[in-house]
Coordinates of C-alpha atoms and ligand atoms in Angstrom, one line a residue:
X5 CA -32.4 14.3 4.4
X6 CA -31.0 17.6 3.4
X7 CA -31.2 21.3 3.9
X8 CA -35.4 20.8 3.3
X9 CA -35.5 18.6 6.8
X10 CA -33.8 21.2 8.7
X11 CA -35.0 24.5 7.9
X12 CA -36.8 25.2 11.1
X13 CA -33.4 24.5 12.8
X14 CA -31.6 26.7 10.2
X15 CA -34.3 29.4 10.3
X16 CA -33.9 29.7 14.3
X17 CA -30.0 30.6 13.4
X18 CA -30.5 33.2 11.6
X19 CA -30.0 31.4 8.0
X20 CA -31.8 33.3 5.3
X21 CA -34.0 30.0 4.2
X22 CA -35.3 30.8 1.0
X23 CA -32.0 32.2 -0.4
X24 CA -29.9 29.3 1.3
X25 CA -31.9 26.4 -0.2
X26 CA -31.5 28.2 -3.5
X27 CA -27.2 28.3 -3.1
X28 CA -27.5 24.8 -1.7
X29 CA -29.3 23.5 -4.6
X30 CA -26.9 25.2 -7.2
X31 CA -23.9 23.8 -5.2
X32 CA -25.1 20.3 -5.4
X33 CA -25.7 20.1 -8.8
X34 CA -22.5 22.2 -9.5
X35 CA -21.3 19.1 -7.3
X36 CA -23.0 16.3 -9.1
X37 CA -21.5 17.7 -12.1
X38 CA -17.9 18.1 -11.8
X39 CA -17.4 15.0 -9.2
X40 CA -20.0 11.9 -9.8
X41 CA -19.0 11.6 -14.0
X42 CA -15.5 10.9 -13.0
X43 CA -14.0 7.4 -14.0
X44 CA -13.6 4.7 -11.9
X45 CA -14.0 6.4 -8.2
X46 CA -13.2 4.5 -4.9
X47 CA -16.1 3.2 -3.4
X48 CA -15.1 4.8 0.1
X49 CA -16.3 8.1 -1.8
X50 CA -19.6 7.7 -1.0
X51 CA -19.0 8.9 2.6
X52 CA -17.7 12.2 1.4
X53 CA -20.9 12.1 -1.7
X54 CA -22.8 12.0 1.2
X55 CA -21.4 14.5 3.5
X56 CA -21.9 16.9 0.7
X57 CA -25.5 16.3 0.9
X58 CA -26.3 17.1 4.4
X59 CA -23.0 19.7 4.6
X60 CA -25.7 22.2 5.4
X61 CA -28.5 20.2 7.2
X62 CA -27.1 17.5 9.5
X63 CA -23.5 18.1 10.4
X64 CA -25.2 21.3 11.3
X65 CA -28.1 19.9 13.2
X66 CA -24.9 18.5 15.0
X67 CA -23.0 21.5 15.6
X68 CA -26.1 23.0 16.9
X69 CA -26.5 20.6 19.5
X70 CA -23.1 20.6 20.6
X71 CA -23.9 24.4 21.3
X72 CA -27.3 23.0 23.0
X73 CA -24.5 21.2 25.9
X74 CA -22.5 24.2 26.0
X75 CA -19.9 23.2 24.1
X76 CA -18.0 25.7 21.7
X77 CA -18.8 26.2 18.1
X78 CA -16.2 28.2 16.0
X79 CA -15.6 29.2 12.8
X80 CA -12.2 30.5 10.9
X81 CA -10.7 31.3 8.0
X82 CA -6.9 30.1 8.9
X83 CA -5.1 27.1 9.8
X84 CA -3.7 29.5 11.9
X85 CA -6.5 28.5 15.2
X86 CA -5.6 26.0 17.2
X87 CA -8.6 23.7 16.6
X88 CA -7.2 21.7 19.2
X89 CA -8.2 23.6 22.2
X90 CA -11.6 23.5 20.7
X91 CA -11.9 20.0 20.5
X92 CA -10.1 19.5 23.6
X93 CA -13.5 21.5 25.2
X94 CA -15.5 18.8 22.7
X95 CA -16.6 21.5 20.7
X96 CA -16.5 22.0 16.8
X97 CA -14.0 23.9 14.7
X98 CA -14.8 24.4 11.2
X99 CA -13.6 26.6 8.3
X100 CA -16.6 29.1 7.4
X101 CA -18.1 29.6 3.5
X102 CA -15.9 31.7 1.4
X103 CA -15.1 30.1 -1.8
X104 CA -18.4 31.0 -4.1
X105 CA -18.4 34.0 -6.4
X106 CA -22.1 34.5 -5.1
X107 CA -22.2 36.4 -2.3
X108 CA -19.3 38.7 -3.8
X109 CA -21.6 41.5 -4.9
X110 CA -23.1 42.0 -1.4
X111 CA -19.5 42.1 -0.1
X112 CA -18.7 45.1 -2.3
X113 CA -21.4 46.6 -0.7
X114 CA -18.9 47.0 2.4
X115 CA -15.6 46.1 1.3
X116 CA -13.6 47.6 -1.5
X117 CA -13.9 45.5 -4.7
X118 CA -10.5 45.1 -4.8
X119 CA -9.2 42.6 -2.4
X120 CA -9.0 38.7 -2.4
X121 CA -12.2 36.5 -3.2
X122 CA -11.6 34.9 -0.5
X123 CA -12.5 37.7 2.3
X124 CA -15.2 39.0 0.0
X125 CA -16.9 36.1 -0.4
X126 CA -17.1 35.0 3.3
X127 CA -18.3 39.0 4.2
X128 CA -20.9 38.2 1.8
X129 CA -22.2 35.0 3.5
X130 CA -22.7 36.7 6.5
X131 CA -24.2 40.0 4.8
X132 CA -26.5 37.3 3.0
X133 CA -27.1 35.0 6.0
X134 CA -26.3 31.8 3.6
X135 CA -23.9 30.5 5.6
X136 CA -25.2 28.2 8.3
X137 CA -21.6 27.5 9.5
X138 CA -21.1 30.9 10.2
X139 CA -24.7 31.4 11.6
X140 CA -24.3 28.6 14.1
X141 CA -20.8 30.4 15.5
X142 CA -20.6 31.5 19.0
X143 CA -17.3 33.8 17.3
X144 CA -15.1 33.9 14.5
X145 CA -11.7 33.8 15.0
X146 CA -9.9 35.9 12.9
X147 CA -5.8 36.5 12.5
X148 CA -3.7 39.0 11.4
X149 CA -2.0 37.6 8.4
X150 CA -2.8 39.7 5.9
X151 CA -4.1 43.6 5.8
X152 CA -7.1 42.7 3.7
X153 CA -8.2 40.4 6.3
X154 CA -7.3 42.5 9.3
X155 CA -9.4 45.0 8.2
X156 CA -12.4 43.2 7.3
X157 CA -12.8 41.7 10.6
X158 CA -13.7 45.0 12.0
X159 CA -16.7 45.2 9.4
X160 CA -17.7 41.8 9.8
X161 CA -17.5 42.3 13.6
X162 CA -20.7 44.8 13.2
X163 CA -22.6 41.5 12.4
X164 CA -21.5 38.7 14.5
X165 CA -19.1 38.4 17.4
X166 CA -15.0 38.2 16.0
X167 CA -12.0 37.4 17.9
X168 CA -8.3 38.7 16.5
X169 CA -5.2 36.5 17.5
X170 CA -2.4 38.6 16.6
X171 CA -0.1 36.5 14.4
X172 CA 3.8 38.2 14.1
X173 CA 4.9 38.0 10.8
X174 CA 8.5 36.7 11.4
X175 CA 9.6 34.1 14.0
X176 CA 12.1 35.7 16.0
X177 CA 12.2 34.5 19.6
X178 CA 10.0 37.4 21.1
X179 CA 7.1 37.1 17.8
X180 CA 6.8 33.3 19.1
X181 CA 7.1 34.2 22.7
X182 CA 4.0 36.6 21.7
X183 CA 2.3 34.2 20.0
X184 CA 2.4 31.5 22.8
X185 CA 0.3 34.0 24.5
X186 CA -2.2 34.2 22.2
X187 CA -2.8 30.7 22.0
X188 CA -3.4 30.8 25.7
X189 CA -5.9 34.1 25.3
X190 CA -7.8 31.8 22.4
X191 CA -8.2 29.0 25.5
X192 CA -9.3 31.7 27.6
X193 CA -12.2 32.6 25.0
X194 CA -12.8 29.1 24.4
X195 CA -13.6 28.5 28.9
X196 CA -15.4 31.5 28.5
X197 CA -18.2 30.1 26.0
X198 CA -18.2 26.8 28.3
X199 CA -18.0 28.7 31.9
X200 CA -15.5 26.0 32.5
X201 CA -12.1 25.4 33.0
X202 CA -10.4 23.1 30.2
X203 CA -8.1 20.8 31.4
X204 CA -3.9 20.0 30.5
X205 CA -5.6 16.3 30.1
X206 CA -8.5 17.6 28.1
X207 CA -6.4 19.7 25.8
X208 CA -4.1 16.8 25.0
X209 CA -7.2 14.7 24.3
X210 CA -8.0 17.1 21.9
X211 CA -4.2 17.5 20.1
X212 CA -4.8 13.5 20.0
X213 CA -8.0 13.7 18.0
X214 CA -5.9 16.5 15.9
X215 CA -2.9 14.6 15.2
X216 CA -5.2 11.8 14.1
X217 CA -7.1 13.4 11.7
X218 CA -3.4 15.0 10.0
X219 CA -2.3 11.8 10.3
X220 CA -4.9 10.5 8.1
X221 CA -4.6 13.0 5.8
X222 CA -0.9 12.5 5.6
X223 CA -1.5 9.0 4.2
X224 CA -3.9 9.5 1.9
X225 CA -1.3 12.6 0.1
X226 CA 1.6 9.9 0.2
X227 CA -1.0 7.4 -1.0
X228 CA -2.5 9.8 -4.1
X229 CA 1.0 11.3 -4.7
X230 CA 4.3 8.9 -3.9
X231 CA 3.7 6.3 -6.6
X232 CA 4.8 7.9 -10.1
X233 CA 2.9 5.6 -11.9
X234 CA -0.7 4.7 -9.7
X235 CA -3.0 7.8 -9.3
X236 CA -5.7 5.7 -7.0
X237 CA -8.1 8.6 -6.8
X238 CA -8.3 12.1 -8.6
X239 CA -7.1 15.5 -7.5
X240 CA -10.4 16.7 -7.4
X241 CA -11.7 14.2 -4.8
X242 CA -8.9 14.1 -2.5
X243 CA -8.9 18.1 -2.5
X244 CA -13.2 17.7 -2.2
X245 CA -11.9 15.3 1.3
X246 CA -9.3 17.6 2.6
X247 CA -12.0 20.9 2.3
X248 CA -14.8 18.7 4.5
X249 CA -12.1 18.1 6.7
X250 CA -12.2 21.4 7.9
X251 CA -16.5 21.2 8.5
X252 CA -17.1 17.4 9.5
X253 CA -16.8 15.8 12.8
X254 CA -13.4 14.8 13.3
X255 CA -13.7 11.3 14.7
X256 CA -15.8 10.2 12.2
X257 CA -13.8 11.8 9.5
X258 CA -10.6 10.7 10.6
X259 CA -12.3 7.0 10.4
X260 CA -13.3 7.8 6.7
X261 CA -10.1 8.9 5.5
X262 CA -8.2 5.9 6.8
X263 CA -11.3 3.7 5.4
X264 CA -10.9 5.2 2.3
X265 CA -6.7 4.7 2.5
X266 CA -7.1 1.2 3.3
X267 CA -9.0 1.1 0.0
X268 CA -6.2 3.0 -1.5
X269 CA -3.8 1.0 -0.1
X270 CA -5.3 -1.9 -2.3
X271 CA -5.4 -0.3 -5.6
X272 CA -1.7 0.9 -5.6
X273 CA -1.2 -2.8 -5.0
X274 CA -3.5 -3.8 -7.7
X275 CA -1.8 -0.9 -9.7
X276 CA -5.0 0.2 -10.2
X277 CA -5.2 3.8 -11.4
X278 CA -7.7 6.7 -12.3
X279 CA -5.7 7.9 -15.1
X280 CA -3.4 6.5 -18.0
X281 CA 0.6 5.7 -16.5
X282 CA 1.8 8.8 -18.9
X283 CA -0.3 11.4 -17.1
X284 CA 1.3 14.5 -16.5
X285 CA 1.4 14.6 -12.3
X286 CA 1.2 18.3 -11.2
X287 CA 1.7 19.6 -7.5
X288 CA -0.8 22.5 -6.9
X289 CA 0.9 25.9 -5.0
X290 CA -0.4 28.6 -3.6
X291 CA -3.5 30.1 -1.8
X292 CA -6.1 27.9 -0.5
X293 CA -9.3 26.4 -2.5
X294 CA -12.5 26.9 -0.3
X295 CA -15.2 25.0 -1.5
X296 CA -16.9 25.4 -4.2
X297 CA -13.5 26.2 -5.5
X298 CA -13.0 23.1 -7.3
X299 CA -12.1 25.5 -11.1
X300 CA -8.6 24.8 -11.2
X301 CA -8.7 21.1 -10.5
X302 CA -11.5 20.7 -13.2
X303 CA -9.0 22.5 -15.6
X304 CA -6.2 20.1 -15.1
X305 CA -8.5 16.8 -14.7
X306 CA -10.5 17.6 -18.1
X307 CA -7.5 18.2 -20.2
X308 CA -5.0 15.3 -19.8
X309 CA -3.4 15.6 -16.5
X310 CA -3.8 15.2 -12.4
X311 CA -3.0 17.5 -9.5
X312 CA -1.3 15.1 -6.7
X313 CA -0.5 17.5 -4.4
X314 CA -2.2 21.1 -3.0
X315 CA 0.6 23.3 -1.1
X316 CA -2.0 25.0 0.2
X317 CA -3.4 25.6 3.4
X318 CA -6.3 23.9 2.1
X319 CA -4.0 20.8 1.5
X320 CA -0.5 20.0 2.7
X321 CA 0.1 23.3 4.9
X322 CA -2.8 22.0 6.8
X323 CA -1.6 19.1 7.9
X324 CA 2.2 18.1 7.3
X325 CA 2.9 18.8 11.0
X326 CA 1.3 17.0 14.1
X327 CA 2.2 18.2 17.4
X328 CA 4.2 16.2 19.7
X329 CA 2.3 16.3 23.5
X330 CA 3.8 13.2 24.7
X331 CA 5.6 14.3 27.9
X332 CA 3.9 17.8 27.9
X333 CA 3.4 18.7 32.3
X334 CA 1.8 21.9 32.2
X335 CA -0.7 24.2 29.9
X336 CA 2.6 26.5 29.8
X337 CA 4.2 23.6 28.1
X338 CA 1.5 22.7 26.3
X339 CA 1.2 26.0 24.8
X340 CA 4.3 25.8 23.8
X341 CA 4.2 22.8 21.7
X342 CA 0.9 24.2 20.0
X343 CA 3.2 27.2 19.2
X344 CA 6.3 25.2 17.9
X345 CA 4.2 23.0 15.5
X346 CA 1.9 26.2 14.4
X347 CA 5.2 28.0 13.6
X348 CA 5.8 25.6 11.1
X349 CA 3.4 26.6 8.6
X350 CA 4.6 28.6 6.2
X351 CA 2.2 30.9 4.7
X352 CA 4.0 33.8 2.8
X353 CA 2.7 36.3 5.6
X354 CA 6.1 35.8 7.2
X355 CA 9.4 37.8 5.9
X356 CA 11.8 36.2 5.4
X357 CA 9.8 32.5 4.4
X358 CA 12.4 30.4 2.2
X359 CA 11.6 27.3 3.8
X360 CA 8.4 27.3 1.7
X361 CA 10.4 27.0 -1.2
X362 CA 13.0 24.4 0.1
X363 CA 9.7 22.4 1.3
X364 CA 8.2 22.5 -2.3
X365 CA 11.4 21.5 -4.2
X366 CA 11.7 18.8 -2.0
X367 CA 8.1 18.0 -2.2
X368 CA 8.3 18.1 -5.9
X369 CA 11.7 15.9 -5.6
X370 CA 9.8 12.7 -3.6
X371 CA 7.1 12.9 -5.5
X372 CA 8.5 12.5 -8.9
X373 CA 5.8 15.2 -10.3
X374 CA 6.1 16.6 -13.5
X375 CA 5.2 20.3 -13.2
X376 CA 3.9 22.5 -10.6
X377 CA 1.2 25.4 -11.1
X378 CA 1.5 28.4 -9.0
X379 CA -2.2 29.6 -8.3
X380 CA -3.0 32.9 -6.6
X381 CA -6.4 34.7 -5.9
X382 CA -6.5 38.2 -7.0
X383 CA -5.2 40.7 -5.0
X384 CA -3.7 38.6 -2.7
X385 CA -0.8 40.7 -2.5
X386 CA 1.7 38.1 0.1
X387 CA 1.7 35.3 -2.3
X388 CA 1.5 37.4 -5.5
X389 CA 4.1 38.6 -4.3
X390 CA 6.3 35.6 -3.1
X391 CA 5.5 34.0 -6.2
X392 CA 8.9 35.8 -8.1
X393 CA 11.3 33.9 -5.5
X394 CA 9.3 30.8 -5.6
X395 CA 9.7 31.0 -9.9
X396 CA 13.2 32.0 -9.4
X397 CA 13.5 28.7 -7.7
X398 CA 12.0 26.5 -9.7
X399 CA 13.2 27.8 -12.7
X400 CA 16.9 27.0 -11.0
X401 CA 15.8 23.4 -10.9
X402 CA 14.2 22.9 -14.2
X403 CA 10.9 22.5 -12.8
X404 CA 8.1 23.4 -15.3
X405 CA 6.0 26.1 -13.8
X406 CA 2.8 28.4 -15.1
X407 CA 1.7 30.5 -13.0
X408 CA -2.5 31.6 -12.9
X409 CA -4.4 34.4 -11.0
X410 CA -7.8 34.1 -10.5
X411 CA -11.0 34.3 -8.6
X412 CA -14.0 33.1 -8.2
X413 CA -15.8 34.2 -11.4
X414 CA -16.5 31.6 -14.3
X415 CA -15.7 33.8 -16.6
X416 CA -11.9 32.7 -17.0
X417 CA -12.3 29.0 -16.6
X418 CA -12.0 28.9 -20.4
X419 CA -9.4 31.2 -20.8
X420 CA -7.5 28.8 -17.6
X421 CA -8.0 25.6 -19.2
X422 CA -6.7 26.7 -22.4
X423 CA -3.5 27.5 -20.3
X424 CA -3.3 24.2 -18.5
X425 CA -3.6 22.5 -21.9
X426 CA -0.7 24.2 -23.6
X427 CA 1.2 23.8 -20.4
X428 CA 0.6 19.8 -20.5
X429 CA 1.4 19.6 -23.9
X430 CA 4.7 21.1 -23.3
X431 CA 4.9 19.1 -20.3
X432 CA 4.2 15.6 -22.5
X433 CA 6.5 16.9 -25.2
X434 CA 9.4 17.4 -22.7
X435 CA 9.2 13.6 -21.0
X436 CA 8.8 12.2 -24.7
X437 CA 12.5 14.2 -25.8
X438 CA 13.9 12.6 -22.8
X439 CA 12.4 9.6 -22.6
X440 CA 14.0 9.6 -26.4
X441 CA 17.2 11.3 -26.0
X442 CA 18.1 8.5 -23.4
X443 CA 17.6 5.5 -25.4
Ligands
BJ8_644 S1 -2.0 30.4 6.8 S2 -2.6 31.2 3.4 S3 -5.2 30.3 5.6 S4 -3.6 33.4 5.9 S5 -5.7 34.4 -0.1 S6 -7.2 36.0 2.8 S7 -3.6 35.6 2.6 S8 -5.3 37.9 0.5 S9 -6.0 32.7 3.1 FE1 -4.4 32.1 4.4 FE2 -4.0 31.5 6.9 FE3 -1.9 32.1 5.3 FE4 -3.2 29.8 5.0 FE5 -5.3 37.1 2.6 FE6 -4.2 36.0 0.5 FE7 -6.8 36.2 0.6 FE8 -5.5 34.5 2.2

């Protein structure tokens, strides 16, 4: 199967054929090379091997037909949307393209060349038509996080239909109270693409299938990341599983994770590992890593080390936090829930955010990691920013840092790994003085 098998569907979306089929096929063999050659992978990765072959053809065959029963499609570009509503209505919620360096010169065409990758690159799927995701979209939500984004949805909203939520930037008691609003607004938006009412029972159904699928993806971070000396699977592929989490259909990707922990499970017990027991363990911080983002982990997995952790919205920010529905009596109530457990996340649009950094020395603490790498697209000015408290920090606890801006251009990937190399050495060289000094 493929993209080949499905262009009449993708054609009758809008999807620019010709030029897709071309992206797709660079993607996949930008795939095959930085992910199959890897040592000893766990057999449950065929699944996600797979997914990555029809990540533009079936699962969007799928979406479409969901659309076909009136059920909601939506794309975002922030953790920020409560997917649960969505899949409370049984539709799909799914992050949209933004992570290629391909589509960036369209972008400029509209927005100024000087803002993060990550906006750019999403304009320029939709400028492009290359993006099925985004094609087969009854809206985008957007948020207000962050200027560059707040402004681009205006442009984008010339070519397909956006949404806004309005997300405050500190959490005082009358930016939440706002909030809780707009989650009810985005379950207004979501009955009207159905014409039908969603249900308090049908919205917990879907916070179910939500907490599931974090729930999953909790185990498999404590399973890559908890056991100082058994990496079971690389970086790369457990940060490959948590970016098609936010495109594949949850039930069956919640089954695959936890198939694919059970597997886990069995090689920490084996004390099977992918890499040698002395490999420096790093914990990932920072902006997210949209597919085909996968530089940075390439870096660090090519020259002696292994990310076990992403604090990242494409990663742990995602899904540390279920939400707890239990006795919930009313949509007011339910709202409310959505909007405590959503207040959790920490992205460094909100003033003041410190428990970002308490989270990741803690983080860094249980895990037993070695180093952390602070990774920022250009231009994004909230976490370039944050990034001098979050040093401060970890410079107070001794924690190795090295801190790399980037986008999505190859152009710097040897100038990065040259970084990450002389960081690990310094990193290897530290744990050999103590490991000597306390003999
Ligand atoms: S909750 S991190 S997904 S806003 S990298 S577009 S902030 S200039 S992606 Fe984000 Fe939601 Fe926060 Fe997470 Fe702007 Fe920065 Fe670009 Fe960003």
């Amino acid at each position: 199967m493929g993209v080949e098998q499905h262009k009449d569907l993708l054609g009758s979306i809008g999807v620019d054929v010709e030029r897709h089929a071309k992206m797709m096929g660079a993607g996949l063999e930008a795939y095959k090379a930085q992910f199959l050659g890897q040592p000893n992978r766990p057999k449950g990765m065929a699944y996600f091997d797979w997914f990555m072959s029809e990540i533009q053809g079936q699962r969007i065959a799928e979406i479409n037909q969901l659309r076909a029963e009136k059920k909601p499609a939506v794309g975002t570009f922030c953790i920020f949307v409560p997917e649960e509503i969505v899949i409370g209505a049984g539709g799909a919620c799914y992050g949209l393209c933004g992570g290629s360096n391909a589509t960036i010169a369209d972008a400029e065409t509209e927005l100024p060349r000087n803002i993060c990758p990550l906006i750019k690159s999403a304009h320029g799927f939709k400028l492009q038509r290359t993006c099925a995701y985004t094609q087969s979209s009854d809206f985008i939500y957007g948020e207000t996080t962050c200027e560059a984004k707040k402004k681009a949805w205006e442009i984008l909203a010339k070519h397909h239909p956006v949404h806004v939520m309005n997300i405050p930037h500190m959490k005082r008691e009358k930016d939440l109270k706002m909030w809780t609003e707009e989650i009810k607004e985005f379950k207004e938006h979501i009955e009207a693409v159905t014409e039908k009412k969603l249900s308090l029972n049908e919205m917990k159904e879907g916070v179910r299938k939500v907490n599931a699928k974090r729930s999953a993806l909790q185990r498999l971070d404590r399973l890559r990341g908890m056991n100082p000396d058994i990496m079971p699977i690389s970086g790369k592929d457990a940060l490959f599983i948590t970016q098609i989490g936010f495109m594949d259909d949850i039930e069956r990707y919640t089954q695959k994770v936890n198939e694919l922990c059970d597997e886990l499970e069995e090689r920490v017990k084996n004390q099977e590992s992918v890499f040698p027991k002395d490999t420096p363990r790093l914990m990932v911080l920072g902006t997210p890593f949209a597919p085909p983002n996968w530089k940075l982990h390439t870096a660090v997995e090519t020259t002696g080390g292994c990310v076990i952790n992403e604090e990242s919205c494409i990663g742990h920010r995602y899904f540390k936090d279920n939400v707890d529905i239990e006795d919930a009596q009313s949509d007011d109530e339910l709202y409310a829930r959505l909007m405590t457990r959503y207040a959790k996340i920490d992205c460094a649009c909100f003033t003041p955010n410190t428990g970002r950094i308490d989270k990741i020395v803690q983080m860094y603490k249980e895990r037993q990691a070695d180093g952390v790498i602070y990774y920022t697209l250009s231009f994004c000015h909230t976490y370039n920013v944050e990034s001098h408290l979050v040093l401060e920090a970890m410079q107070k606890e001794g924690i190795p840092c090295l801190v790399i801006e980037s986008d999505y251009s190859p152009e710097d990937a040897g100038q990065i790994k040259t970084r990450v190399e002389a960081f690990l050495e310094s990193i290897t060289f530290k744990k050999k003085a103590q490991a000597f000094a306390s003999k």
